Short mmCIF file of C-alpha atoms and ligand atoms in Angstrom, two decimals:
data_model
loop_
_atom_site.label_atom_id
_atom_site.label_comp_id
_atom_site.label_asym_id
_atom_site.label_seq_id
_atom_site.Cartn_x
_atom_site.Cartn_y
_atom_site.Cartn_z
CA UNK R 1 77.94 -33.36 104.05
CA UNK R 2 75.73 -32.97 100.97
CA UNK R 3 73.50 -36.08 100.24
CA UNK R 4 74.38 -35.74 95.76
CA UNK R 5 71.28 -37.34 95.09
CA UNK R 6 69.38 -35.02 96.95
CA UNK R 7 71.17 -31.90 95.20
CA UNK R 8 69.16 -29.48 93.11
CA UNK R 9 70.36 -30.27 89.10
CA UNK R 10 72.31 -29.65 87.48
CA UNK R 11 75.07 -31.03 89.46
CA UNK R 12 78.53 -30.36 88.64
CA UNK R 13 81.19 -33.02 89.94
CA UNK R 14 84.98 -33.60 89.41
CA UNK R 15 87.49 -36.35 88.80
CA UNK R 16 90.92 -36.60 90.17
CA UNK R 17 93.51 -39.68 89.30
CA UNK R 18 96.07 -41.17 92.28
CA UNK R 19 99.31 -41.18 91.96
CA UNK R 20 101.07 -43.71 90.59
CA UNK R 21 102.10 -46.65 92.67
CA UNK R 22 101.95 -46.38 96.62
CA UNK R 23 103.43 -42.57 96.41
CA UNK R 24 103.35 -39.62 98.55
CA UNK R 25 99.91 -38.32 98.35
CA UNK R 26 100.48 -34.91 99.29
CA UNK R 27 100.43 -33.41 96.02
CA UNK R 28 97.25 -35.12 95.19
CA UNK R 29 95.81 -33.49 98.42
CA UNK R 30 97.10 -29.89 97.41
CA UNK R 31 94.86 -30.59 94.35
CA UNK R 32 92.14 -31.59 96.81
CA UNK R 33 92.34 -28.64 98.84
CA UNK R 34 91.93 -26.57 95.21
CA UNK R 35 89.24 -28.14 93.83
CA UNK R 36 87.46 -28.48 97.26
CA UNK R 37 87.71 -24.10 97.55
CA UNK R 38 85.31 -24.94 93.90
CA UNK R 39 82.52 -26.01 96.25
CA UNK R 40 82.04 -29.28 93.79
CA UNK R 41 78.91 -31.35 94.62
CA UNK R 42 80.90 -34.74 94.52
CA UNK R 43 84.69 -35.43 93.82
CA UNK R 44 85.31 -38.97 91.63
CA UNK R 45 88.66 -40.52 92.33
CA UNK R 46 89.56 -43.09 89.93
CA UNK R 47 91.16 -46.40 90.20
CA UNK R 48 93.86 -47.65 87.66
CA UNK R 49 93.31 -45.79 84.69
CA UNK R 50 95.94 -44.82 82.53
CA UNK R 51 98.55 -46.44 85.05
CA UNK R 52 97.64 -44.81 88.38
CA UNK R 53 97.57 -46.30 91.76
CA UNK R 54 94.52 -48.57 92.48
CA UNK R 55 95.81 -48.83 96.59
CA UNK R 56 94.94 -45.11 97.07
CA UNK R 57 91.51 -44.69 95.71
CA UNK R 58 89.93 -45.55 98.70
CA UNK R 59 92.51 -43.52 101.19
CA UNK R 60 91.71 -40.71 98.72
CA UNK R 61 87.97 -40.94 98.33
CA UNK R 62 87.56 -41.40 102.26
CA UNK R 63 89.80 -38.04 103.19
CA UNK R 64 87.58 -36.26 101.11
CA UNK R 65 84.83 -37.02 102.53
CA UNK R 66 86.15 -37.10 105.86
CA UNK R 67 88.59 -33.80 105.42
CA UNK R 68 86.65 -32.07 103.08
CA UNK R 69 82.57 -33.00 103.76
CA UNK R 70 82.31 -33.17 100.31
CA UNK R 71 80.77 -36.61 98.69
CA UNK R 72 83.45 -39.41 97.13
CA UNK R 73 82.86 -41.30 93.92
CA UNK R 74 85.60 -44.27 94.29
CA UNK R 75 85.24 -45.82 91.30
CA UNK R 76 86.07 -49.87 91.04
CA UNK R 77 87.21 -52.02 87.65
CA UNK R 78 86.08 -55.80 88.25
CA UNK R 79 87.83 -57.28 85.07
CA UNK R 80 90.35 -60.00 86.39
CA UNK R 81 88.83 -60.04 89.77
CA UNK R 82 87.25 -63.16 91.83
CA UNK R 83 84.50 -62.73 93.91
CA UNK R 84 86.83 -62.92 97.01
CA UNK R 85 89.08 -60.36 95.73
CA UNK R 86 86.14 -57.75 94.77
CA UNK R 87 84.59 -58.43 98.41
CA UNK R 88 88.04 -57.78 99.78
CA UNK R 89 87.62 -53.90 98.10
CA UNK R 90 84.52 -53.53 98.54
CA UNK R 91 84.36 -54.23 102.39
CA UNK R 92 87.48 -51.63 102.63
CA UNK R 93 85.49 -48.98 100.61
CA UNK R 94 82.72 -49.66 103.33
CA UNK R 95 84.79 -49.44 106.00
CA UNK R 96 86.25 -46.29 105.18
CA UNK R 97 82.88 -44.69 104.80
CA UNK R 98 82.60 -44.70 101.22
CA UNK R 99 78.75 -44.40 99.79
CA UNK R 100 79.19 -44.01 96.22
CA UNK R 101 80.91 -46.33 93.63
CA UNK R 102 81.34 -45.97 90.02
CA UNK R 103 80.94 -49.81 89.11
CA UNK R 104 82.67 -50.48 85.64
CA UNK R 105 84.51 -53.35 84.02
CA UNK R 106 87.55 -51.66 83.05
CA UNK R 107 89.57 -52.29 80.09
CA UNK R 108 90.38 -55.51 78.65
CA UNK R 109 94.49 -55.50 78.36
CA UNK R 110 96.11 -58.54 79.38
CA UNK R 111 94.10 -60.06 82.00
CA UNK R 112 91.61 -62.01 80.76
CA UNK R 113 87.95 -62.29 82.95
CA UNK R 114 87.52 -64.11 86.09
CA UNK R 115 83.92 -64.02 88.12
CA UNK R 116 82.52 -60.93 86.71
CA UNK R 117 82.71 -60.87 82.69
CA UNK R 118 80.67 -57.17 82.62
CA UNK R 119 80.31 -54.00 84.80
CA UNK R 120 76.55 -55.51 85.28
CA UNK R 121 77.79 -58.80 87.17
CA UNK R 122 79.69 -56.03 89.31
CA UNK R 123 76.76 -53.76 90.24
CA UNK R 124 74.68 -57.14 90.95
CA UNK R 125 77.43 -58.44 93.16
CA UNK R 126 77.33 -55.39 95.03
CA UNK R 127 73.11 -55.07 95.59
CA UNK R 128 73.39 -58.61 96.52
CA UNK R 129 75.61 -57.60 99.12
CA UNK R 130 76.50 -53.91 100.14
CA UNK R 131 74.46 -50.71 100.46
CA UNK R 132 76.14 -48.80 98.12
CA UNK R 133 74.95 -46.17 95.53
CA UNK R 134 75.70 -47.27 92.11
CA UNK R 135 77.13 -45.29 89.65
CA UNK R 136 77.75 -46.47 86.02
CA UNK R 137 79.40 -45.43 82.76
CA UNK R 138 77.85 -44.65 79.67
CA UNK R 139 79.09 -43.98 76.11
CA UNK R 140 77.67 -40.83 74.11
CA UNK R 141 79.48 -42.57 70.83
CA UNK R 142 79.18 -46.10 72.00
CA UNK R 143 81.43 -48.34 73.71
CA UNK R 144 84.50 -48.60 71.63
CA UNK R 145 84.29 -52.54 71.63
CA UNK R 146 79.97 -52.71 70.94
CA UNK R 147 79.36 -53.14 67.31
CA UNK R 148 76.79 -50.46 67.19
CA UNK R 149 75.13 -47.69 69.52
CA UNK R 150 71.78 -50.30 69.33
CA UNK R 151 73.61 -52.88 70.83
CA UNK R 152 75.94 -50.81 73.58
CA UNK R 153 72.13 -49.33 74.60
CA UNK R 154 70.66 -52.40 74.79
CA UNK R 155 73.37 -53.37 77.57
CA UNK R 156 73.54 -50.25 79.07
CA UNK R 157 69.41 -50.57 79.59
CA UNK R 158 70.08 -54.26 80.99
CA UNK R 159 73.44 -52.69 83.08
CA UNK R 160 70.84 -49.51 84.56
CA UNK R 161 68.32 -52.44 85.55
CA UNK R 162 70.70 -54.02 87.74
CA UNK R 163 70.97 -51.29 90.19
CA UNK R 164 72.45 -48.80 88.65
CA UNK R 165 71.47 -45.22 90.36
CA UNK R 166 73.13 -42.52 88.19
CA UNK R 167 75.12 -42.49 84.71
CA UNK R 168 78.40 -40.40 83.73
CA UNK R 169 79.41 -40.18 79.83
CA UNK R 170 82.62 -40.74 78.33
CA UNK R 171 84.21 -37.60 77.34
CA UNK R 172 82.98 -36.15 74.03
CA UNK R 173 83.55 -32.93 72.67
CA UNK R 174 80.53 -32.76 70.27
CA UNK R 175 77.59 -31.95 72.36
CA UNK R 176 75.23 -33.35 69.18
CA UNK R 177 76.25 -37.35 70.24
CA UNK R 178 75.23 -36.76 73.33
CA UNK R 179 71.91 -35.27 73.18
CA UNK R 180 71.39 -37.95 70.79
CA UNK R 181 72.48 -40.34 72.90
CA UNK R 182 70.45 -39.19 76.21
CA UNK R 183 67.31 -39.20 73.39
CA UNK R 184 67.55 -42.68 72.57
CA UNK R 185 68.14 -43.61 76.23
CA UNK R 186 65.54 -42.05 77.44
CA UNK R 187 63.21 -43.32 74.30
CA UNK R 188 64.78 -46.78 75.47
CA UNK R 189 63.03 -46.27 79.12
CA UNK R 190 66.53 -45.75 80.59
CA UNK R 191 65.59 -42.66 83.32
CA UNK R 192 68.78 -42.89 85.35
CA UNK R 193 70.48 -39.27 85.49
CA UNK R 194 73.40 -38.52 83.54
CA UNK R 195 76.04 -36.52 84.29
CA UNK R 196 77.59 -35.34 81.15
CA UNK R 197 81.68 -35.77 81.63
CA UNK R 198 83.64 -33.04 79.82
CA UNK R 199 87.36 -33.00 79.52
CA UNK R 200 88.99 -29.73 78.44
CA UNK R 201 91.87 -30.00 75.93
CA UNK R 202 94.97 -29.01 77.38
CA UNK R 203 97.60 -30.24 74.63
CA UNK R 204 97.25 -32.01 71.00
CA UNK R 205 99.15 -34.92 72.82
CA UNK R 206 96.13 -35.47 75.19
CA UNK R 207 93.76 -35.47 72.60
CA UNK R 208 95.26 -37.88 70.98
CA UNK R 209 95.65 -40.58 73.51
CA UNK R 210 91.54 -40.09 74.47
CA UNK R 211 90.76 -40.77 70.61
CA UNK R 212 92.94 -43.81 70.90
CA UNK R 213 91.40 -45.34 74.47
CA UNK R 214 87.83 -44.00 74.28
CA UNK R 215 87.16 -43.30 70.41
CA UNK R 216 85.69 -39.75 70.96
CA UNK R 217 85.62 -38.17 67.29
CA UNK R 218 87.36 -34.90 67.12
CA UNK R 219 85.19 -32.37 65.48
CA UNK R 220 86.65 -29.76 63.04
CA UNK R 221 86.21 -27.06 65.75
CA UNK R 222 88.71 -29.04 67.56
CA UNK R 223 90.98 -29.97 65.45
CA UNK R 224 91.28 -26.15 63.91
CA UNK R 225 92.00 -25.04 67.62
CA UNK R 226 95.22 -27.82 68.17
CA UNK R 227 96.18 -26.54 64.70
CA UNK R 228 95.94 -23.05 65.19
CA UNK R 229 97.47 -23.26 69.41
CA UNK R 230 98.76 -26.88 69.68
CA UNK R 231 102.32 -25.36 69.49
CA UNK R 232 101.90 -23.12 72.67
CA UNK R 233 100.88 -24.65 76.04
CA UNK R 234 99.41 -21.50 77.37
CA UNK R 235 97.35 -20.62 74.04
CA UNK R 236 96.13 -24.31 74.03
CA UNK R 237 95.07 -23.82 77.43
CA UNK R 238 93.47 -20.87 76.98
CA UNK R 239 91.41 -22.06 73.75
CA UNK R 240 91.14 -25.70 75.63
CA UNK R 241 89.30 -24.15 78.42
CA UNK R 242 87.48 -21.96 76.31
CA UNK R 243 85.87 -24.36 74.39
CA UNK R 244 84.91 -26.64 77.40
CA UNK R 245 83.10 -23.78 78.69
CA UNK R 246 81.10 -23.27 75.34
CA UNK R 247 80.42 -26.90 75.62
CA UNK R 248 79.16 -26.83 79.38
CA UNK R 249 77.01 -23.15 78.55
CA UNK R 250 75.29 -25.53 76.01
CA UNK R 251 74.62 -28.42 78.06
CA UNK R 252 73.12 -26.49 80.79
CA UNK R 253 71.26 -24.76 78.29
CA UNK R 254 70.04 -28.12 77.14
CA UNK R 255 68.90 -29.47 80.34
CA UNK R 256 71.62 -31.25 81.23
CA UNK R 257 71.42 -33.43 84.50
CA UNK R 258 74.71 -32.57 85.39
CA UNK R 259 78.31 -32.07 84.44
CA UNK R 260 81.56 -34.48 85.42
CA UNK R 261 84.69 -32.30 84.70
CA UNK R 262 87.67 -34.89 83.78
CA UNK R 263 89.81 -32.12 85.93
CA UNK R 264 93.29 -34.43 84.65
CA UNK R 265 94.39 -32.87 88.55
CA UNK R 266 94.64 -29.22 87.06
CA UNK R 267 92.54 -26.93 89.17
CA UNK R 268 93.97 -23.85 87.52
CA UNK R 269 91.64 -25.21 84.67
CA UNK R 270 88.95 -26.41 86.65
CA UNK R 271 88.66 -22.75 88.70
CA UNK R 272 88.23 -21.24 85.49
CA UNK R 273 85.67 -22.81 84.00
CA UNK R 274 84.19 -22.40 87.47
CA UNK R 275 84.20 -18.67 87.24
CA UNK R 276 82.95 -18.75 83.74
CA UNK R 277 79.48 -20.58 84.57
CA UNK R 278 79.06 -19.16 87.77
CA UNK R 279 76.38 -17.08 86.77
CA UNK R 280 74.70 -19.57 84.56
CA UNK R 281 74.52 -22.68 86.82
CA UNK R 282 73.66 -20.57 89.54
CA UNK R 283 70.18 -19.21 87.59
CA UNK R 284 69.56 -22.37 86.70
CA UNK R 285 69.06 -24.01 89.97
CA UNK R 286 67.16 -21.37 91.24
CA UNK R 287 64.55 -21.72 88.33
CA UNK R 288 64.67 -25.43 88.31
CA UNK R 289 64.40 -25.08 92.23
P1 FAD L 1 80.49 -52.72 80.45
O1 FAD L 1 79.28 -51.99 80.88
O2 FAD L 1 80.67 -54.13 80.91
O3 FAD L 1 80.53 -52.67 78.84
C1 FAD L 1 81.71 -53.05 78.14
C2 FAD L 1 81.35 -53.53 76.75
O4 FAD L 1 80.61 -54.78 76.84
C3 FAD L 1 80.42 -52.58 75.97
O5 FAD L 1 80.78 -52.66 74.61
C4 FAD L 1 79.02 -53.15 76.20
O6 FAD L 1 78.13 -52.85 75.11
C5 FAD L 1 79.31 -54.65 76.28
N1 FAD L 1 78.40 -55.40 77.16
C6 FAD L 1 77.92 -54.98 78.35
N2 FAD L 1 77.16 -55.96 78.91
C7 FAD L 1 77.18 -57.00 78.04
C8 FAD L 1 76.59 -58.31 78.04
N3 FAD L 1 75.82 -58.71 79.05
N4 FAD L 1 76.84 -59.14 76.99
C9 FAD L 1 77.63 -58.74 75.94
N5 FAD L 1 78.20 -57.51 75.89
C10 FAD L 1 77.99 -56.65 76.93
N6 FAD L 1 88.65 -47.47 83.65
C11 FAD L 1 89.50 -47.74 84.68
O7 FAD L 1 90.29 -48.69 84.59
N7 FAD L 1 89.51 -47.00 85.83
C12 FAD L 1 88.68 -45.94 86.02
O8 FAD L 1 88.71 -45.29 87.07
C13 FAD L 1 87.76 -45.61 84.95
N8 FAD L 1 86.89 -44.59 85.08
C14 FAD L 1 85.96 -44.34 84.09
C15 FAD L 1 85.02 -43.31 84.28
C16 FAD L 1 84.06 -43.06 83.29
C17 FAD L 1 83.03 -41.97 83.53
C18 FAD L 1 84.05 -43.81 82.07
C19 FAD L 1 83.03 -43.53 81.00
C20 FAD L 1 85.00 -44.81 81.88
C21 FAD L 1 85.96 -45.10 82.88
N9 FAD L 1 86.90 -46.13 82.75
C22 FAD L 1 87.79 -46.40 83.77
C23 FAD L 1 86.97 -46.91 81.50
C24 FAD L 1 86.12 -48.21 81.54
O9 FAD L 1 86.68 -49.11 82.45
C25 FAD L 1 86.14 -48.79 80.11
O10 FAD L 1 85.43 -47.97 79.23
C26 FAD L 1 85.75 -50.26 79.98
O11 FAD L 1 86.22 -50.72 78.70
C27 FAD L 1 84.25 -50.54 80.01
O12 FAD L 1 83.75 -50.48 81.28
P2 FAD L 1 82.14 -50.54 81.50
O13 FAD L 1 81.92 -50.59 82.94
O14 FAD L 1 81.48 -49.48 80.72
O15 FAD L 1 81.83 -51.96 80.83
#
């Protein structure tokens, strides 16, 4: 199996979301089996958002590795957890082989916080006690709860210095936050990589649920495309994926570290925006060697 951190940049990764509750997972697997054909250099399976299962993250993220060679992300929410529970997880995710954890809070909704108030108590929690890569989010336009970018990179600097051994951004579909963003972190001494996450627009509905949970700002490009194709899924598609791939030429362009596609479990999507950087993220690694 590839060792991700060893990989020659830029990487390009995936995320997939369970099913909700316990459910049958073979669907999730035919997506698998798709997106594995992609050759990704790691496959992130996330745990609870927007409703999905949290049980099957870890079933998930182990068959791929185990099924597929191909290195798991499990990613792990700590809000509302107590120490006990979180080492109840976490000694699953090791025993099912699991290297790699994307170590976040999670959303504030109902529950209020336990033992770890911030994704940083988490990723100490977890250097105290497992062997575990460390994987952390980051926010291109801030942290929709920080009062300023300042203040989100200030944590985010404090969060990296815990343990933290790689970054992936909210989705944005401005490419101009984040290379202002990666500026200032890097200005900021933060040298962790960061894998730029990119979620192509499939439907106006979509959209606007991100801009609601994450606060991404829609640019005018954007919102002239769900104007102009919004109507018709396969001419939203078509512009949805064209544009991600406009955005990905660019970051690669730009140096990017790497790219997380938010895949929403559509490999149709994901395959081609695959075939449309081929070329380019190919010549790149070969020059960057
Ligand atoms: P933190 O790093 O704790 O930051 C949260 C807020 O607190 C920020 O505003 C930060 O500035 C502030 N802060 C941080 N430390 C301190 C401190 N010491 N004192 C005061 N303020 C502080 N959610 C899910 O439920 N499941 C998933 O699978 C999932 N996957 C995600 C994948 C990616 C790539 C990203 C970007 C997000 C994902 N999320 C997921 C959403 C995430 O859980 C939310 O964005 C959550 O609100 C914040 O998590 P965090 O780990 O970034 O929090």
């Amino acid at each position: 199996m590839k060792n991700f951190f060893k990989l020659d940049k830029p990487t390009f990764s995936f995320e997939i979301f369970p099913p909700k509750g316990k459910g049958d997972l073979t669907q999730i697997f035919n997506t698998v089996d798709a997106l594995a054909s992609l050759d990704p250099d790691l496959i992130s399976v996330t745990y609870g958002a927007g409703g999905s299962s949290r049980e099957n993250t870890a079933e998930i993220a182990s068959r791929i590795q185990r099924d597929y060679a191909i290195p798991a992300l499990a990613h792990l929410t700590c809000i509302g957890s107590t120490r006990g529970e979180m080492r109840a997880i976490l000694d699953t995710l090791r025993d099912k082989g699991i290297q790699n954890i994307l170590a976040m809070r999670g959303d504030i909704v109902n529950e209020g916080t336990k033992d770890f108030a911030h994704a940083s108590d988490l990723i100490k929690f977890i250097k105290e006690n497992y062997g575990f890569r460390i994987f952390a989010a980051c926010y291109p336009e801030k942290h929709i709860e920080a009062y300023s970018m300042e203040e989100d990179l200030k944590y985010l600097k404090a969060k990296c210095e815990c343990g933290v051994d790689a970054l992936i951004s909210q989705l944005f579909f401005d490419n101009e936050h984040f290379y202002e963003f990666r500026d200032k972190a890097r200005a900021m001494g933060i040298t962790q990589r960061i894998e730029a996450g990119i979620m192509p627009i499939t439907s106006p509905s979509q959209i606007n649920k991100m801009v609601t949970m994450c606060g991404a700002s829609v640019p005018a490009g954007v919102q002239k495309i769900i104007r102009a194709y919004g109507h018709n899924a396969m001419a939203m598609r078509e512009a949805g994926t064209a544009y991600a791939t406009a955005q990905i030429i660019d970051l690669l362009a730009s140096g990017v570290d790497g790219i997380h596609l938010y895949t929403m479990n559509q490999p149709e999507i994901a395959k081609r925006i695959c075939e449309n950087i081929r070329g380019v993220l190919y010549s790149l690694r070969v020059k960057r060697g």
